[in-house]
XYZ file of C-alpha atoms in Angstrom:
617
model
C -11.114 81.018 -39.892
C -14.546 82.383 -40.797
C -15.669 83.070 -44.350
C -18.771 85.218 -44.789
C -20.944 84.983 -47.870
C -23.339 87.948 -47.826
C -26.421 88.109 -50.033
C -28.817 91.069 -50.108
C -32.563 90.684 -50.682
C -34.086 92.525 -53.660
C -30.878 92.357 -55.644
C -29.240 89.687 -57.767
C -25.768 90.990 -56.932
C -23.600 88.877 -54.640
C -20.972 90.405 -52.401
C -18.323 88.099 -50.977
C -16.690 89.154 -47.744
C -13.763 86.932 -46.897
C -11.928 87.438 -43.627
C -8.516 86.562 -45.007
C -5.524 88.888 -45.336
C -2.497 87.963 -47.437
C -0.626 91.236 -47.915
C 3.141 90.749 -47.963
C 6.090 93.068 -47.892
C 9.596 92.152 -48.939
C 10.318 88.446 -49.249
C 8.784 85.478 -47.517
C 11.274 83.358 -45.594
C 10.736 79.723 -44.677
C 12.568 79.330 -41.384
C 14.137 76.149 -39.956
C 15.808 76.042 -36.539
C 18.816 73.824 -35.747
C 19.873 73.380 -32.125
C 22.080 71.070 -30.074
C 25.670 70.179 -29.369
C 28.664 69.360 -31.574
C 26.950 67.268 -34.271
C 24.337 70.013 -34.622
C 27.150 72.557 -34.814
C 29.394 70.464 -37.084
C 32.956 69.236 -36.774
C 33.682 68.158 -40.356
C 36.236 70.080 -42.402
C 35.023 72.085 -45.367
C 38.391 71.436 -47.018
C 37.124 67.861 -47.521
C 34.233 69.037 -49.687
C 35.912 67.903 -52.888
C 35.115 65.446 -55.659
C 31.477 64.325 -55.402
C 31.065 66.505 -52.297
C 32.164 69.699 -54.056
C 28.507 70.555 -54.720
C 28.252 71.526 -51.040
C 31.349 73.725 -50.991
C 30.087 77.115 -52.212
C 27.576 79.726 -51.165
C 23.929 78.802 -51.580
C 22.230 81.799 -53.099
C 18.850 82.614 -51.637
C 19.557 80.654 -48.437
C 20.254 82.584 -45.233
C 21.668 81.581 -41.851
C 21.559 83.282 -38.436
C 24.254 81.613 -36.295
C 24.771 81.707 -32.524
C 27.414 79.793 -30.577
C 28.489 81.153 -27.188
C 32.009 79.726 -27.606
C 32.645 82.211 -30.430
C 34.777 85.012 -29.003
C 36.419 86.534 -32.084
C 36.151 90.315 -32.206
C 34.812 90.156 -35.784
C 31.035 89.885 -35.242
C 30.023 90.973 -38.751
C 28.641 87.512 -39.610
C 27.709 86.359 -36.123
C 24.179 86.579 -34.723
C 22.851 88.207 -37.888
C 21.430 87.079 -41.229
C 24.043 86.221 -43.880
C 24.126 84.063 -47.024
C 24.694 80.414 -46.174
C 27.989 78.730 -46.986
C 30.130 76.149 -45.159
C 31.749 77.663 -42.082
C 29.006 78.427 -39.551
C 30.403 76.012 -37.004
C 32.879 76.810 -34.238
C 34.907 74.409 -32.114
C 36.477 75.562 -28.817
C 39.900 75.646 -30.471
C 38.840 77.956 -33.292
C 39.832 81.610 -32.897
C 39.328 83.056 -36.369
C 36.462 84.970 -37.940
C 33.396 83.467 -39.566
C 33.039 81.531 -41.796
C 35.208 78.964 -40.032
C 36.955 75.864 -41.366
C 34.160 73.445 -40.411
C 30.485 73.035 -41.335
C 27.270 71.470 -40.107
C 24.213 69.648 -41.432
C 22.504 72.821 -42.648
C 24.630 72.560 -45.805
C 22.938 69.322 -46.843
C 19.501 70.393 -45.615
C 19.702 73.622 -47.602
C 20.326 71.831 -50.890
C 17.086 69.897 -50.418
C 14.961 72.730 -49.063
C 16.198 75.189 -51.684
C 14.609 73.000 -54.345
C 11.194 73.475 -52.759
C 11.288 76.873 -51.032
C 12.391 80.114 -52.682
C 14.034 81.605 -49.584
C 14.877 79.039 -46.890
C 16.509 80.449 -43.774
C 18.250 78.688 -40.872
C 18.416 79.854 -37.282
C 21.244 77.862 -35.746
C 22.046 77.833 -32.022
C 24.619 75.223 -31.049
C 27.670 74.490 -28.934
C 29.749 71.350 -28.596
C 30.159 69.354 -25.409
C 26.927 70.573 -23.832
C 24.348 68.690 -21.789
C 20.583 68.807 -21.365
C 20.346 67.421 -17.846
C 22.641 69.499 -15.621
C 20.707 72.161 -13.636
C 21.893 75.709 -14.234
C 24.033 74.839 -17.259
C 23.833 74.447 -21.030
C 20.352 73.415 -22.266
C 18.704 72.660 -18.920
C 15.031 73.531 -19.535
C 13.363 73.101 -16.128
C 11.894 76.354 -14.814
C 11.283 75.578 -11.144
C 13.845 78.283 -10.524
C 14.999 80.834 -13.096
C 18.547 80.343 -11.809
C 18.443 76.727 -12.976
C 17.538 77.415 -16.607
C 20.589 76.844 -18.793
C 22.232 79.729 -20.688
C 22.078 77.870 -24.012
C 18.343 77.311 -23.590
C 17.994 81.066 -23.063
C 20.220 81.684 -26.095
C 17.981 79.463 -28.232
C 14.877 81.438 -27.289
C 16.496 84.872 -27.443
C 18.376 84.250 -30.703
C 15.258 82.892 -32.396
C 13.211 85.910 -31.352
C 15.990 88.306 -32.414
C 16.367 86.607 -35.804
C 12.633 86.763 -36.504
C 12.492 90.404 -35.434
C 15.324 91.166 -37.873
C 13.268 89.643 -40.684
C 10.270 91.758 -39.730
C 12.425 94.881 -39.542
C 13.644 94.147 -43.077
C 10.052 93.997 -44.302
C 10.075 90.216 -44.725
C 7.416 87.751 -43.676
C 8.207 84.262 -42.460
C 6.913 80.803 -41.622
C 8.709 78.833 -38.920
C 8.530 75.189 -39.972
C 10.150 73.579 -36.961
C 13.209 72.727 -34.894
C 15.791 70.044 -35.607
C 17.302 68.939 -32.281
C 20.534 66.934 -32.237
C 22.033 66.493 -28.792
C 22.624 63.842 -26.159
C 26.220 62.683 -26.328
C 26.988 64.556 -23.085
C 24.047 62.931 -21.280
C 24.504 59.296 -22.298
C 26.615 58.036 -19.410
C 24.754 59.546 -16.462
C 21.272 60.617 -17.567
C 19.842 58.025 -19.971
C 16.998 57.213 -17.574
C 15.787 60.839 -17.321
C 16.682 62.082 -20.811
C 13.259 61.377 -22.307
C 11.490 63.478 -19.673
C 14.048 66.277 -20.044
C 13.600 66.297 -23.815
C 9.821 66.459 -23.417
C 10.224 69.417 -21.065
C 12.565 71.182 -23.487
C 10.113 70.797 -26.359
C 7.167 71.937 -24.247
C 9.014 75.003 -22.962
C 10.423 76.033 -26.341
C 6.921 75.956 -27.815
C 5.615 78.004 -24.909
C 8.446 80.564 -24.845
C 8.261 81.129 -28.603
C 4.448 81.237 -28.458
C 4.309 78.501 -31.097
C 2.271 75.767 -29.375
C 2.342 73.431 -32.387
C 5.949 73.993 -33.459
C 7.257 70.829 -35.044
C 10.306 69.103 -33.553
C 12.541 66.574 -35.293
C 14.840 64.629 -32.999
C 18.082 63.392 -34.525
C 19.544 60.087 -33.390
C 23.090 60.211 -32.022
C 25.624 58.162 -33.968
C 24.960 54.421 -33.951
C 28.301 53.798 -32.219
C 26.552 55.122 -29.108
C 24.607 52.774 -26.798
C 21.329 51.428 -28.172
C 19.608 52.077 -24.842
C 20.097 55.834 -25.185
C 19.117 55.897 -28.843
C 15.948 54.013 -27.949
C 15.129 56.660 -25.333
C 15.485 59.336 -28.016
C 13.239 57.435 -30.379
C 10.569 56.630 -27.803
C 10.472 60.245 -26.625
C 10.057 61.525 -30.177
C 7.307 59.025 -30.985
C 5.351 59.807 -27.798
C 5.273 63.599 -28.175
C 2.751 65.455 -30.370
C 4.037 66.793 -33.702
C 7.475 65.319 -33.050
C 9.359 62.855 -35.236
C 12.705 61.084 -35.375
C 15.546 60.844 -37.899
C 17.767 57.784 -37.849
C 21.558 57.997 -38.085
C 21.779 54.447 -39.410
C 24.455 54.008 -42.071
C 26.292 57.238 -41.191
C 30.003 56.975 -40.522
C 31.928 58.746 -37.777
C 35.456 60.104 -37.655
C 35.828 59.367 -33.933
C 33.453 57.964 -31.318
C 30.888 60.765 -31.636
C 31.153 63.012 -34.691
C 29.846 62.300 -38.176
C 32.425 62.323 -40.941
C 32.223 64.634 -43.943
C 30.088 62.469 -46.187
C 27.809 61.446 -43.325
C 27.210 65.072 -42.341
C 26.029 65.989 -45.842
C 23.782 62.927 -46.024
C 22.362 63.585 -42.571
C 21.650 67.175 -43.546
C 19.717 65.984 -46.575
C 17.688 63.659 -44.354
C 16.794 66.679 -42.245
C 15.754 68.595 -45.370
C 13.560 65.776 -46.644
C 11.907 65.458 -43.232
C 10.889 69.121 -43.396
C 9.308 68.911 -46.844
C 5.504 69.279 -46.933
C 5.016 65.897 -48.592
C 6.260 64.422 -45.331
C 2.919 65.316 -43.729
C 3.567 68.803 -42.381
C 0.148 70.450 -42.096
C 0.753 74.048 -43.078
C -2.794 75.384 -42.687
C -4.698 73.618 -39.951
C -3.324 72.848 -36.518
C -2.236 69.200 -36.725
C -4.700 66.825 -35.116
C -1.863 64.443 -34.356
C 1.766 64.005 -35.283
C 2.483 62.244 -38.552
C 5.705 61.603 -40.345
C 7.796 59.185 -42.329
C 8.142 55.618 -41.155
C 11.224 55.204 -38.994
C 13.085 52.530 -37.031
C 11.690 49.927 -39.422
C 14.050 47.319 -38.024
C 11.962 47.190 -34.861
C 8.829 45.997 -36.633
C 8.060 42.360 -35.914
C 6.237 39.802 -38.024
C 3.102 38.512 -36.339
C 3.468 34.807 -37.039
C 7.093 34.447 -36.083
C 8.138 33.150 -39.514
C 10.840 35.025 -41.442
C 10.483 37.832 -38.932
C 13.619 39.741 -39.866
C 13.206 43.010 -41.714
C 16.095 44.402 -43.668
C 16.708 48.140 -43.626
C 18.289 49.269 -46.868
C 19.515 52.574 -48.184
C 17.821 53.394 -51.504
C 18.919 56.032 -53.954
C 17.056 58.836 -55.680
C 14.808 57.603 -58.469
C 12.779 60.201 -60.315
C 10.574 62.060 -57.874
C 11.243 59.584 -55.091
C 14.141 60.419 -52.821
C 14.300 57.972 -49.970
C 15.964 57.744 -46.634
C 15.439 54.147 -45.561
C 12.913 51.526 -46.516
C 11.871 48.198 -45.072
C 10.751 44.896 -46.523
C 10.949 41.171 -46.032
C 13.984 39.366 -47.372
C 12.081 36.196 -48.138
C 10.836 35.564 -51.669
C 7.584 34.055 -50.398
C 5.101 34.832 -47.691
C 4.390 38.095 -46.006
C 3.388 39.110 -42.542
C 1.614 41.914 -40.795
C 3.903 44.263 -38.970
C 2.733 46.632 -36.272
C 4.111 49.848 -34.857
C 5.055 50.226 -31.268
C 2.789 53.283 -31.407
C 0.014 52.819 -33.954
C -0.985 55.879 -35.945
C -4.592 56.803 -35.051
C -6.985 56.971 -37.984
C -9.495 59.219 -36.263
C -10.654 61.965 -38.644
C -8.504 60.544 -41.436
C -9.621 60.650 -45.059
C -6.567 59.123 -46.718
C -3.891 56.457 -46.271
C -0.710 56.644 -48.325
C 2.482 54.664 -48.847
C 5.487 54.481 -51.171
C 6.380 51.021 -52.479
C 9.203 49.611 -54.596
C 8.355 46.162 -56.077
C 10.842 43.653 -57.424
C 14.053 45.494 -56.533
C 16.878 43.435 -58.096
C 19.359 44.824 -55.613
C 17.161 43.674 -52.758
C 16.395 40.044 -53.569
C 17.985 39.401 -56.971
C 14.632 38.399 -58.444
C 12.977 40.889 -60.759
C 9.783 38.924 -61.436
C 6.574 40.838 -60.855
C 5.478 38.901 -57.806
C 5.969 41.402 -55.007
C 2.990 42.227 -52.834
C 2.005 44.908 -50.350
C -0.983 45.528 -48.118
C -1.338 48.676 -46.027
C -4.263 48.096 -43.707
C -6.420 49.996 -41.242
C -8.088 48.048 -38.450
C -11.526 48.408 -36.953
C -10.958 46.245 -33.900
C -8.381 43.969 -32.320
C -10.953 41.214 -31.971
C -8.887 38.878 -29.816
C -7.175 41.692 -27.853
C -3.721 40.285 -28.510
C -2.245 43.609 -29.619
C -1.712 42.200 -33.101
C -3.919 42.712 -36.170
C -4.657 39.995 -38.687
C -6.287 40.005 -42.088
C -9.551 38.843 -40.503
C -9.563 42.026 -38.411
C -8.801 44.313 -41.334
C -11.348 47.010 -42.078
C -9.773 48.247 -45.311
C -6.441 47.947 -47.088
C -4.636 48.903 -50.284
C -1.451 47.992 -52.075
C -0.231 45.758 -54.887
C -1.105 42.137 -55.553
C 1.314 39.355 -56.473
C -0.118 39.521 -60.017
C 1.316 43.073 -60.306
C -2.146 44.653 -60.099
C -2.961 47.449 -57.695
C -5.611 46.506 -55.175
C -8.134 47.563 -52.567
C -9.045 45.024 -49.930
C -12.154 45.349 -47.752
C -12.327 42.536 -45.249
C -11.858 39.364 -47.290
C -12.956 41.007 -50.584
C -10.171 42.053 -52.963
C -10.653 44.509 -55.855
C -7.943 44.569 -58.531
C -7.137 47.234 -61.124
C -6.360 46.797 -64.807
C -3.126 48.760 -64.292
C 0.049 46.847 -63.418
C 3.316 47.946 -61.861
C 6.801 47.757 -63.343
C 9.601 46.263 -61.309
C 12.305 48.586 -60.029
C 9.988 51.622 -59.966
C 8.857 53.534 -56.889
C 5.086 54.043 -56.665
C 3.028 56.279 -54.398
C -0.329 54.713 -53.565
C -3.035 56.949 -52.117
C -6.321 55.518 -50.859
C -9.157 57.958 -50.114
C -12.703 57.528 -48.889
C -15.706 59.807 -48.492
C -18.209 60.187 -45.696
C -21.372 58.098 -46.142
C -23.968 59.573 -48.497
C -27.696 59.615 -47.727
C -27.837 55.895 -48.494
C -24.970 55.020 -46.151
C -22.565 54.368 -49.014
C -18.960 55.484 -49.318
C -16.843 56.045 -52.405
C -13.404 54.463 -52.025
C -10.704 55.308 -54.581
C -7.098 54.293 -55.130
C -4.756 56.704 -56.955
C -1.273 55.655 -58.078
C 1.694 57.735 -59.190
C 4.832 56.258 -60.747
C 7.456 58.315 -58.933
C 10.309 56.928 -61.019
C 8.676 57.940 -64.305
C 6.940 61.014 -62.907
C 3.473 60.123 -64.233
C 0.051 59.450 -62.743
C -1.374 56.093 -63.736
C -4.740 55.996 -65.493
C -4.231 59.624 -66.582
C -4.667 60.881 -63.053
C -7.969 59.110 -62.462
C -8.330 56.486 -59.753
C -7.088 53.057 -60.822
C -9.898 51.603 -58.699
C -13.106 53.383 -57.688
C -15.842 51.509 -55.849
C -19.071 52.379 -54.043
C -19.588 50.267 -50.960
C -22.207 50.027 -48.252
C -21.399 51.021 -44.713
C -21.640 47.396 -43.566
C -19.126 46.368 -46.249
C -16.722 49.020 -44.990
C -16.456 47.099 -41.718
C -17.052 49.961 -39.360
C -16.587 53.697 -39.147
C -12.994 54.905 -39.721
C -13.558 57.387 -36.904
C -13.256 54.355 -34.607
C -10.368 52.518 -36.261
C -7.511 51.913 -33.909
C -4.462 51.846 -36.149
C -2.688 50.919 -39.350
C 0.274 48.858 -40.498
C 1.573 46.826 -43.390
C 2.673 43.501 -44.737
C 5.093 43.279 -47.633
C 6.636 40.475 -49.678
C 9.915 41.070 -51.511
C 9.249 44.785 -51.954
C 10.390 47.874 -50.098
C 7.937 50.154 -48.333
C 8.542 53.662 -47.058
C 6.662 56.715 -45.774
C 3.477 55.076 -44.580
C 1.232 57.930 -43.514
C -2.319 59.114 -43.098
C -3.910 62.402 -44.011
C -6.529 64.236 -41.955
C -9.446 66.151 -43.382
C -8.820 69.808 -44.119
C -7.524 72.303 -46.627
C -3.976 70.897 -46.681
C -5.176 67.350 -47.298
C -7.531 68.620 -50.031
C -4.598 70.337 -51.747
C -2.190 67.397 -51.418
C -4.701 64.820 -52.585
C -6.488 66.659 -55.395
C -4.551 69.828 -56.280
C -0.840 69.315 -55.492
C 0.177 72.049 -57.974
C -1.798 74.766 -56.151
C 0.524 77.716 -55.583
C -1.464 80.424 -53.822
C -2.226 78.735 -50.520
C -5.429 79.331 -48.596
C -5.451 83.074 -49.225
C -4.555 82.859 -52.922
C -6.755 82.740 -56.004
C -4.997 80.473 -58.507
C -7.738 80.683 -61.151
C -8.230 84.484 -60.720
C -12.003 84.206 -60.472
C -12.354 86.381 -57.377
C -12.841 83.437 -55.020
C -10.036 82.505 -52.645
C -8.740 78.940 -52.728
C -10.138 78.380 -49.228
C -13.593 79.516 -50.358
C -13.427 77.132 -53.322
C -12.442 74.361 -50.902
C -15.378 75.177 -48.640
C -17.900 75.024 -51.486
C -16.449 72.063 -53.366
C -15.201 74.047 -56.380
C -12.140 73.578 -58.584
C -9.399 76.121 -57.698
C -7.931 75.831 -61.223
C -11.217 76.504 -63.032
C -12.746 79.987 -63.127
C -16.091 79.681 -61.373
C -19.150 81.841 -61.775
C -20.884 83.314 -58.722
C -23.848 81.200 -59.826
C -21.936 78.183 -58.530
C -22.172 79.580 -55.010
C -25.374 79.331 -52.916
C -28.050 81.338 -54.697
C -30.914 83.384 -53.313
C -34.372 83.369 -54.919
C -37.288 85.673 -54.234
C -41.052 85.508 -54.238
C -43.847 87.830 -53.198
C -43.864 86.588 -49.624
C -40.600 84.735 -49.123
C -36.844 84.603 -49.634
C -34.984 81.317 -49.736
C -31.493 79.919 -50.089
C -30.744 76.570 -51.693
C -27.515 75.046 -50.411
C -26.019 71.682 -51.423
C -25.202 69.369 -48.486
C -21.380 69.566 -48.851
C -20.887 66.369 -46.875
C -17.374 65.990 -48.304
C -16.035 68.775 -46.063
C -16.841 67.398 -42.609
C -14.519 69.705 -40.711
C -16.430 72.797 -41.837
C -19.414 74.231 -39.985
C -21.943 75.985 -42.237
C -24.504 78.415 -40.795
C -27.135 80.580 -42.553
C -28.272 83.831 -40.916
C -30.476 86.822 -41.783
C -30.554 90.437 -40.632
C -32.393 93.699 -41.229
C -29.507 95.977 -40.233
C -26.253 93.983 -40.649
C -25.778 94.148 -36.861
C -28.316 91.786 -35.342
C -28.288 88.350 -36.968
C -30.727 85.437 -36.622
C -29.831 81.870 -37.548
C -32.052 80.145 -40.107
C -33.009 76.511 -39.712
C -33.668 74.270 -42.677
C -34.185 70.655 -43.643
C -32.898 68.554 -46.550
C -35.005 68.674 -49.695
C -33.869 66.299 -52.470
C -30.227 67.280 -53.132
C -30.390 70.676 -51.416
C -30.999 72.171 -48.022
C -33.702 74.846 -48.295
C -33.957 77.779 -45.939
C -37.121 79.892 -46.276
C -38.010 83.155 -44.546
C -41.334 85.012 -44.640
C -40.671 88.486 -46.039
C -44.130 90.089 -45.860
C -43.718 93.729 -44.883
C -39.923 93.658 -45.237
C -38.229 96.166 -47.532
C -34.589 95.075 -47.152
C -33.139 91.888 -45.749
C -29.583 90.603 -45.639
C -28.540 86.973 -45.628
C -25.129 85.564 -44.897
C -23.574 82.129 -44.807
C -20.824 81.563 -42.256
C -18.236 78.973 -43.185
C -15.986 78.191 -40.223
C -12.954 75.884 -40.153
């Protein structure tokens, strides 16, 4: 994206030219793709959606589905392969011969209830068929393209149906955003192809992205039921964790009605897990291309304590509490002690500006002790000093969390900073640690923000509960070179450990989560797009004057621009240029002067000059 700020010599008027287009026709659809075999299609009976499950039984207004299943042979095609309002019944077993909607349903019913709370018009493209494999050349989902004859018909159906569905939206005058693919398949490959499944899945994901011309399309891999062999489920998990912009959803705690298929309650719960995984607060970058894949913490039971004491982690299902709606969380069962836990694949901190985690201290249902003595430390590491693959407190560059005194804390090396705020037991909290680039003195501002998700309030009236200015040496290295992050917890539950890269999306999530207009919008109606306000460090909710943009000043023999350093937006490249004719442009060079960068141009003999600032990100 390039933003052009054009200023004309001999005039105080400022003309902003922004190369952003946001015209829309019809409605905007947020599209989610579901693909796979029978558990993706659904084998649970909609007649069982009664009692507490009756909320899933009806039509979901505003939600659309475009369903394809090659086993469907009924002559009534009025609701097949076209956009219709979602309700239970877009699932077809080989024995079904009636018209749609059928007597069974899939996970889109649960996912829709979650996504419909966030998006105005969610839409599902669903391509599925039971009993189908990924690894048999020439059949089903086989993705390898060494020979066109070997590509499976269901793989082709996935690509063709997705393209057709999106074209139908365009033909209706709608716009759309494709948020990703949920893939649930593998039961037909477990016995013979466990050793090659990971490579096949990687090929499928690569080819789908290529064939849809969506190189960064997100994939979420769903774990087969836990009654299936652990070795295969581990292959699924490892494949998901090793691929860019790909994550994994556990099936832990979900019941089955046979040896493969989720039962009615499990299918609705699993669908909701899918919906939560697609929400933006689960680290989907909706503006920049993701630098790396991020997502909610998963497979917590495979974390290991570093000192070998009380190494077991308990995975518990936690219920909705206020704004926090959890899947699973992890924590130590012991009432004392706490140990660093590391990921099998550490999240890189390169280009990060924020670390974040959700924490639940003193859960009575977890350890039967409600005293405020839980503790948590989420830490980033500068170096594994002893090269043992494990990080200790002595190797910690920076950390944040809660102290056993119930205070919130920042820890830098061995130095701990505590807040005056304290947590309440049995409340979920979201802790967000942010840091700036070094200023001209080599100092960074480090701030900890806390939100009580159970009460729905920001602590300290939305201001940081701790804000400190530290020297670069105190920061224990440059976060650009940190190698990973992890956590230690005592008695509490921790969930959704994540990091946030620099960029417009991170700026919105961290500082302006209520922003509605996106990059192209203008929430404060001051004539400056939200992305332009981001680029120049302005407040998108406060109407800004053009005087708050870079200003031009004139003299008898010169023209100059004074521009603030803007070091807080490191992913943006700023360039100043001048021209006589708006066609040929010359770049100006300048040097820092106090708090501004001054660019000066000799204007003797010039009658009209144009200046522009290019802002590229």
